């Protein structure tokens, strides 16, 4: 039997600032529900550390879970120890969560700290997940649209990326019917975060691409002029010569060769 | 200092006395004037410290001026290597792994941020290199080499073990990571392993009242700015700092590390083939773009498949419905950041050129020699795209066949 836990946090609407379900955590729950649909013996538990009275938590219940476990953690307190205690007691094989929170510090450390505390493996940037014989196969979303499949031994913490399949819309009746189970939690205040100074965000000056030290006229020129190319020019070559020139250029700049080596790797 | 002449006094000395009429005897020896005369040009030349990059004159002394006017060539590149022989502390820089010891753009920015931290005290920047790259010009004083077991493979736990080994060897005051997907993952793994707080995604370093530096980041969800004195583990946002431009540093190699390899929990990793047309245009690395000069869209699709390039187009072809609207490149479409942009039959309207401003390499095929795109292109070919496309498809098939 595979036991899956999903860590859910509360999101914040970027414009209005209202509480809502967090996009990445909802994607993680969607992946878990998808995984459970393919495996009849899988069990999915959802857990949140925070205020159990928040209405936005019902959005997660509306996605199709019966019970949401909420560890009662006051704001400004570190939820990692409470979450780790809950997960250790539950002996989960797979812990899913979003890469980082939408509100608060948003350091993205929670999956790593939990994995370190429980001595689990950790995989980030997950876009899809499937169970294999030895563990779980996770598809990672990399920059430039690339994908990588890694096999990780269980138990593991998997952090979900925005490239994962979007979460389903919450159903209203289910969100009303679902149960929120509150557990007391022993946590300590996050002293470091409280000691940090905060102030309203002010946009930083845009960094100029040009080094200082050159004259003002040169900086102005570099900022305003259209970048000219290297300027290799072939006028009316035969199609074969043109194709050869393009091919050689792409090879020289490692645009085609890189692709070839990638294919060999795959 | 020349003696200042006194013409009136000299004249008086030559006058013969006694007669009613003025008479002068010019053969009489000229008197020496009492007051020495200033030579302003010579004074200025003697006080000139530098003439480039800007004129600097030390009138009050204090700085030993050059003997004469220093010329541009001798002054501009000061080819002296900065050496920090006895560092008070170390700043360890962990650039992204891979790419054969080459320091990428984010790596250079990371070294520049490390220089800012190190130069406040007498610190040295130590970079964790993975090859025999030259890190000195980018601002590294020391280079620690961490051999990668499997270049191109994915084994973050191995790399974390190496980084922790490096931290225990040189015990740096700060460790800098880059806040990219891969660098951020490594930074958080190291933070969790050491049980130390990571200050992630630093946007700026700002001086504070006590004379030190503070790091600044933005909290999640368009939140407020968070400031703290720099902790040990810091990750730096890409493009937050300009690369190092000062004199090159030493880049002296230290002894290579041989970390204990942990048991692999991420058992295997392999890249998956991706449909190029499924990649969002802004993210794609290789774009094949068609414009009004393309009429054979079948050949265009075949060429895109043969090259493995993402298809894109100009506004005209998207208006005509040859490509969907989300494939449009330009000011009203997508501003692309590809490594290579292959333009077929695109003349290069100003709005289109804005869209490809951040592309590294541009190849253009067009029938018009005077098109703007031809000026922008790194390789420009004056030919009909309909003839070049099948020829390139044939050439690619031929080369692929020979390789296999």
Coordinates of N, CA and C in Angstrom, one line a residue, chain B residues 230-382:
Chain B
X230 N 24.2 39.8 6.1 CA 24.4 38.6 5.3 C 24.7 37.4 6.1
X231 N 23.8 36.3 6.1 CA 24.2 35.1 6.8 C 25.2 34.3 6.0
X232 N 25.4 33.0 6.4 CA 26.5 32.3 5.7 C 26.0 31.8 4.4
X233 N 24.7 31.3 4.3 CA 24.3 30.8 3.0 C 23.3 31.8 2.3
X234 N 23.7 32.2 1.1 CA 23.0 33.2 0.4 C 22.8 32.6 -1.0
X235 N 21.6 32.8 -1.6 CA 21.5 32.6 -3.0 C 21.1 33.9 -3.7
X236 N 21.6 34.1 -4.9 CA 21.6 35.4 -5.6 C 20.7 35.2 -6.8
X237 N 19.8 36.2 -7.0 CA 18.9 36.2 -8.2 C 19.7 36.4 -9.4
X238 N 19.4 35.7 -10.5 CA 20.0 36.1 -11.8 C 19.8 37.5 -12.2
X239 N 20.8 38.2 -12.8 CA 20.7 39.5 -13.3 C 20.6 40.6 -12.2
X240 N 20.9 40.2 -10.9 CA 20.8 41.2 -9.8 C 22.1 42.0 -9.8
X241 N 23.2 41.4 -10.2 CA 24.5 42.1 -10.1 C 25.2 42.1 -11.5
X242 N 25.9 43.1 -11.8 CA 26.7 43.2 -13.1 C 28.0 42.4 -12.9
X243 N 28.4 41.7 -14.0 CA 29.7 41.0 -13.8 C 30.9 41.9 -13.5
X244 N 31.9 41.2 -12.9 CA 33.1 41.9 -12.4 C 33.8 42.6 -13.6
X245 N 34.2 43.9 -13.4 CA 34.9 44.6 -14.5 C 36.3 45.1 -14.1
X246 N 36.6 45.0 -12.9 CA 37.9 45.5 -12.4 C 39.1 44.6 -12.9
X247 N 40.2 44.8 -12.3 CA 41.4 44.0 -12.8 C 41.2 42.6 -12.5
X248 N 41.8 41.7 -13.3 CA 41.6 40.2 -13.1 C 42.2 39.8 -11.7
X249 N 41.7 38.8 -11.2 CA 42.2 38.3 -9.9 C 43.1 37.0 -10.2
X250 N 43.6 36.5 -9.1 CA 44.7 35.5 -9.3 C 44.1 34.2 -9.8
X251 N 43.1 33.7 -9.2 CA 42.5 32.4 -9.7 C 43.4 31.3 -9.4
X252 N 44.1 31.3 -8.2 CA 45.0 30.2 -7.9 C 44.3 28.9 -7.5
X253 N 44.7 27.8 -8.1 CA 44.0 26.6 -7.8 C 44.4 26.1 -6.4
X254 N 43.5 25.6 -5.6 CA 43.8 24.9 -4.4 C 43.7 23.4 -4.6
X255 N 44.0 22.6 -3.6 CA 44.0 21.2 -3.7 C 42.6 20.7 -4.1
X256 N 42.5 19.7 -5.0 CA 41.2 19.2 -5.4 C 40.6 18.4 -4.2
X257 N 39.2 18.4 -4.2 CA 38.5 17.8 -3.2 C 38.1 16.4 -3.6
X258 N 38.1 15.5 -2.7 CA 37.6 14.1 -3.0 C 36.5 13.8 -1.9
X259 N 35.3 14.2 -2.1 CA 34.3 14.0 -1.1 C 33.9 12.5 -1.1
X260 N 33.4 12.1 0.1 CA 32.8 10.8 0.2 C 31.5 10.7 -0.5
X261 N 31.4 9.8 -1.4 CA 30.2 9.7 -2.3 C 29.1 9.1 -1.5
X262 N 27.9 9.7 -1.3 CA 26.8 9.1 -0.6 C 26.1 8.1 -1.4
X263 N 25.3 7.3 -0.8 CA 24.5 6.3 -1.5 C 23.5 7.1 -2.3
X264 N 23.3 6.6 -3.6 CA 22.4 7.4 -4.5 C 21.0 7.0 -4.1
X265 N 20.2 8.1 -3.9 CA 18.8 7.9 -3.7 C 18.0 8.3 -5.0
X266 N 18.6 9.2 -5.8 CA 18.0 9.5 -7.1 C 18.8 8.5 -8.0
X267 N 18.1 7.4 -8.4 CA 18.8 6.3 -8.9 C 19.2 6.6 -10.4
X268 N 18.3 7.1 -11.2 CA 18.7 7.3 -12.6 C 18.0 8.6 -13.0
X269 N 18.6 9.2 -14.1 CA 18.1 10.4 -14.6 C 18.4 10.4 -16.1
X270 N 17.3 10.6 -16.9 CA 17.6 10.7 -18.3 C 16.7 11.8 -19.0
X271 N 17.2 12.5 -19.9 CA 16.4 13.6 -20.5 C 15.3 12.9 -21.4
X272 N 14.2 13.5 -21.4 CA 13.1 13.1 -22.2 C 13.0 13.9 -23.5
X273 N 12.6 13.2 -24.6 CA 12.4 14.0 -25.8 C 11.2 14.8 -25.7
X274 N 11.2 16.1 -26.1 CA 10.1 17.0 -26.0 C 9.7 17.4 -27.4
X275 N 8.4 17.5 -27.6 CA 7.9 18.1 -28.8 C 8.2 19.6 -28.9
X276 N 9.1 20.0 -29.9 CA 9.5 21.4 -29.8 C 8.3 22.4 -29.9
X277 N 7.3 22.0 -30.6 CA 6.1 22.9 -30.8 C 5.3 23.0 -29.5
X278 N 5.6 22.2 -28.5 CA 4.8 22.3 -27.2 C 5.5 23.2 -26.3
X279 N 6.8 23.7 -26.6 CA 7.5 24.6 -25.7 C 6.9 26.0 -25.9
X280 N 6.7 26.7 -24.9 CA 6.2 28.1 -25.0 C 7.3 28.9 -25.8
X281 N 6.8 29.8 -26.6 CA 7.8 30.6 -27.5 C 8.8 31.3 -26.7
X282 N 8.5 31.9 -25.6 CA 9.4 32.7 -24.8 C 10.5 31.8 -24.2
X283 N 10.3 30.5 -24.0 CA 11.2 29.6 -23.4 C 12.1 28.9 -24.4
X284 N 11.6 28.8 -25.7 CA 12.2 27.9 -26.7 C 13.7 28.4 -27.0
X285 N 14.5 27.4 -27.2 CA 15.9 27.8 -27.4 C 16.3 27.9 -28.9
X286 N 15.6 27.2 -29.8 CA 15.9 27.2 -31.2 C 14.6 27.5 -31.9
X287 N 14.5 28.6 -32.6 CA 13.3 28.9 -33.3 C 13.5 29.0 -34.8
X288 N 12.5 28.4 -35.5 CA 12.5 28.5 -37.0 C 11.3 29.4 -37.3
X289 N 11.6 30.5 -37.9 CA 10.5 31.5 -38.0 C 10.3 31.8 -39.5
X290 N 9.0 31.8 -39.9 CA 8.6 32.1 -41.2 C 8.0 33.5 -41.4
X291 N 8.2 34.1 -42.5 CA 7.5 35.4 -42.8 C 6.8 35.4 -44.1
X292 N 6.6 36.6 -44.6 CA 5.8 36.7 -45.8 C 6.5 36.0 -47.0
X293 N 7.8 35.8 -46.9 CA 8.5 35.2 -48.1 C 8.4 33.7 -48.1
X294 N 7.7 33.1 -47.2 CA 7.5 31.6 -47.2 C 6.1 31.3 -47.8
X295 N 6.1 30.5 -48.8 CA 4.8 30.1 -49.4 C 4.6 28.6 -49.2
X296 N 5.7 27.8 -49.1 CA 5.6 26.4 -49.0 C 5.6 26.0 -47.5
X297 N 4.5 25.9 -46.9 CA 4.4 25.7 -45.5 C 4.6 24.2 -45.1
X298 N 4.4 23.4 -46.1 CA 4.7 21.9 -45.9 C 6.3 21.8 -45.7
X299 N 7.0 22.4 -46.6 CA 8.5 22.3 -46.5 C 9.0 23.0 -45.2
X300 N 8.3 24.0 -44.8 CA 8.6 24.7 -43.5 C 8.5 23.8 -42.3
X301 N 7.3 23.1 -42.3 CA 7.1 22.1 -41.2 C 8.1 21.0 -41.2
X302 N 8.4 20.5 -42.5 CA 9.4 19.4 -42.6 C 10.8 19.9 -42.0
X303 N 11.1 21.1 -42.4 CA 12.4 21.7 -42.0 C 12.5 21.8 -40.4
X304 N 11.3 22.3 -39.9 CA 11.3 22.4 -38.4 C 11.5 21.0 -37.7
X305 N 10.8 20.0 -38.3 CA 10.9 18.7 -37.7 C 12.4 18.2 -37.9
X306 N 13.0 18.4 -39.0 CA 14.4 17.9 -39.2 C 15.4 18.6 -38.3
X307 N 15.2 19.9 -38.1 CA 16.1 20.7 -37.2 C 15.8 20.5 -35.7
X308 N 14.5 20.1 -35.4 CA 14.1 20.0 -34.0 C 13.8 21.4 -33.5
X309 N 13.4 22.3 -34.3 CA 13.2 23.7 -33.9 C 11.7 23.9 -33.6
X310 N 11.5 24.9 -32.8 CA 10.1 25.4 -32.5 C 9.7 26.3 -33.6
X311 N 8.5 26.1 -34.1 CA 8.0 27.0 -35.2 C 7.5 28.3 -34.7
X312 N 7.8 29.4 -35.4 CA 7.3 30.7 -35.0 C 7.1 31.5 -36.3
X313 N 6.5 32.7 -36.2 CA 6.3 33.4 -37.4 C 6.2 34.9 -37.2
X314 N 6.1 35.7 -38.2 CA 6.0 37.1 -38.1 C 4.5 37.4 -38.0
X315 N 4.1 38.7 -37.8 CA 2.7 39.1 -37.7 C 1.9 38.7 -38.9
X316 N 2.6 38.9 -40.1 CA 1.8 38.7 -41.4 C 1.3 37.3 -41.5
X317 N 2.2 36.3 -41.2 CA 1.8 34.9 -41.4 C 0.7 34.5 -40.3
X318 N 0.8 35.1 -39.2 CA -0.2 34.8 -38.1 C -1.5 35.4 -38.5
X319 N -1.5 36.6 -39.1 CA -2.7 37.3 -39.6 C -3.3 36.4 -40.7
X320 N -2.5 35.9 -41.5 CA -3.0 35.1 -42.6 C -3.5 33.7 -42.2
X321 N -3.2 33.3 -41.0 CA -3.6 32.0 -40.4 C -2.7 30.9 -40.7
X322 N -1.5 31.1 -41.2 CA -0.6 30.0 -41.5 C 0.0 29.4 -40.2
X323 N 0.0 30.2 -39.1 CA 0.5 29.8 -37.8 C -0.5 30.3 -36.8
X324 N -0.6 29.6 -35.6 CA -1.5 30.2 -34.6 C -1.0 31.5 -34.0
X325 N -1.8 32.2 -33.4 CA -1.4 33.6 -32.9 C -0.4 33.5 -31.8
X326 N -0.4 32.4 -31.0 CA 0.6 32.4 -29.9 C 2.0 32.1 -30.5
X327 N 2.1 31.8 -31.8 CA 3.5 31.6 -32.4 C 4.0 32.9 -32.9
X328 N 3.4 34.0 -32.7 CA 3.9 35.3 -33.3 C 5.0 35.9 -32.5
X329 N 6.1 36.2 -33.2 CA 7.3 36.9 -32.6 C 7.2 38.4 -32.9
X330 N 7.5 39.2 -31.9 CA 7.5 40.6 -32.2 C 6.9 41.4 -31.0
X331 N 6.8 42.7 -31.3 CA 6.3 43.6 -30.2 C 4.9 43.3 -29.8
X332 N 4.0 42.9 -30.7 CA 2.7 42.5 -30.3 C 2.5 41.1 -30.1
X333 N 3.6 40.3 -30.3 CA 3.5 38.9 -30.0 C 4.4 38.5 -28.8
X334 N 5.4 37.7 -29.0 CA 6.2 37.3 -27.9 C 7.6 37.9 -28.1
X335 N 8.3 38.3 -27.0 CA 9.7 38.7 -27.0 C 10.5 37.4 -26.7
X336 N 11.2 36.9 -27.7 CA 11.8 35.6 -27.5 C 13.2 35.8 -26.9
X337 N 13.7 34.7 -26.3 CA 15.1 34.7 -25.7 C 15.9 33.6 -26.2
X338 N 15.6 33.1 -27.5 CA 16.3 31.9 -27.9 C 17.8 32.0 -28.1
X339 N 18.4 30.9 -28.1 CA 19.8 30.9 -28.5 C 20.1 31.1 -29.9
X340 N 19.2 30.6 -30.8 CA 19.3 30.7 -32.2 C 17.9 31.0 -32.8
X341 N 17.9 32.0 -33.7 CA 16.7 32.4 -34.4 C 17.0 32.3 -35.9
X342 N 16.2 31.4 -36.6 CA 16.4 31.1 -38.0 C 15.2 31.7 -38.7
X343 N 15.5 32.8 -39.4 CA 14.4 33.6 -40.0 C 14.3 33.3 -41.5
X344 N 13.2 32.9 -42.0 CA 13.0 32.6 -43.4 C 12.0 33.6 -44.0
X345 N 12.4 34.3 -45.0 CA 11.5 35.2 -45.7 C 11.0 36.3 -44.8
X346 N 11.8 36.8 -43.8 CA 11.3 37.8 -42.9 C 12.2 39.1 -43.2
X347 N 11.5 40.2 -43.6 CA 12.3 41.4 -43.9 C 12.8 42.1 -42.7
X348 N 12.1 42.0 -41.6 CA 12.6 42.6 -40.3 C 12.0 43.9 -40.0
X349 N 10.7 44.0 -39.8 CA 10.1 45.2 -39.3 C 10.7 45.6 -38.0
X350 N 10.6 46.8 -37.6 CA 11.2 47.3 -36.3 C 10.5 46.5 -35.2
X351 N 9.2 46.3 -35.3 CA 8.5 45.6 -34.2 C 9.0 44.1 -34.1
X352 N 9.3 43.5 -35.3 CA 9.8 42.2 -35.2 C 11.2 42.1 -34.6
X353 N 12.1 43.1 -35.0 CA 13.4 43.1 -34.5 C 13.4 43.4 -33.0
X354 N 12.4 44.1 -32.4 CA 12.3 44.2 -31.0 C 12.1 42.9 -30.3
X355 N 11.3 42.1 -31.0 CA 11.0 40.8 -30.4 C 12.2 39.8 -30.4
X356 N 13.2 40.0 -31.2 CA 14.4 39.2 -31.2 C 15.6 39.9 -30.7
X357 N 15.4 40.9 -29.9 CA 16.5 41.7 -29.4 C 17.4 40.9 -28.5
X358 N 16.9 39.9 -27.8 CA 17.7 39.1 -26.9 C 18.2 37.8 -27.4
X359 N 18.1 37.6 -28.7 CA 18.5 36.4 -29.3 C 20.0 36.4 -29.5
X360 N 20.7 35.3 -29.3 CA 22.1 35.3 -29.4 C 22.6 35.2 -30.9
X361 N 22.1 34.2 -31.6 CA 22.5 34.0 -33.0 C 21.3 34.1 -33.9
X362 N 21.5 34.9 -35.0 CA 20.4 35.0 -36.0 C 20.9 34.5 -37.3
X363 N 20.1 33.7 -38.0 CA 20.4 33.2 -39.4 C 19.2 33.7 -40.2
X364 N 19.4 34.4 -41.3 CA 18.3 34.9 -42.1 C 18.5 34.5 -43.5
X365 N 17.3 34.1 -44.1 CA 17.3 33.8 -45.6 C 16.2 34.7 -46.1
X366 N 16.6 35.6 -47.1 CA 15.7 36.5 -47.6 C 16.1 36.9 -49.0
X367 N 15.1 37.3 -49.9 CA 15.5 37.6 -51.3 C 15.9 39.1 -51.4
X368 N 15.7 39.9 -50.4 CA 16.0 41.3 -50.4 C 17.3 41.6 -49.7
X369 N 18.3 42.0 -50.5 CA 19.6 42.3 -49.9 C 19.6 43.5 -48.9
X370 N 18.6 44.4 -49.1 CA 18.6 45.6 -48.2 C 17.6 45.5 -47.1
X371 N 17.1 44.3 -46.8 CA 16.2 44.2 -45.7 C 16.9 44.4 -44.4
X372 N 16.1 44.9 -43.4 CA 16.7 45.1 -42.1 C 17.2 43.8 -41.4
X373 N 16.5 42.7 -41.7 CA 16.8 41.5 -41.0 C 18.2 41.0 -41.5
X374 N 18.6 41.3 -42.7 CA 19.9 41.0 -43.3 C 21.0 41.7 -42.5
X375 N 20.7 42.9 -42.1 CA 21.7 43.7 -41.3 C 21.8 43.1 -39.9
X376 N 20.7 42.6 -39.3 CA 20.7 42.1 -38.0 C 21.4 40.7 -37.9
X377 N 21.3 40.0 -39.0 CA 21.7 38.6 -39.0 C 23.2 38.3 -38.8
X378 N 23.5 37.2 -38.2 CA 24.9 36.9 -38.1 C 25.3 36.1 -39.3
X379 N 24.4 35.3 -39.9 CA 24.6 34.7 -41.2 C 23.4 35.0 -42.1
X380 N 23.7 35.8 -43.1 CA 22.6 36.2 -44.0 C 22.8 35.6 -45.4
X381 N 21.7 35.1 -45.9 CA 21.7 34.5 -47.2 C 20.7 35.1 -48.1
X382 N 21.1 35.6 -49.3 CA 20.2 36.2 -50.2 C 19.7 35.1 -51.1

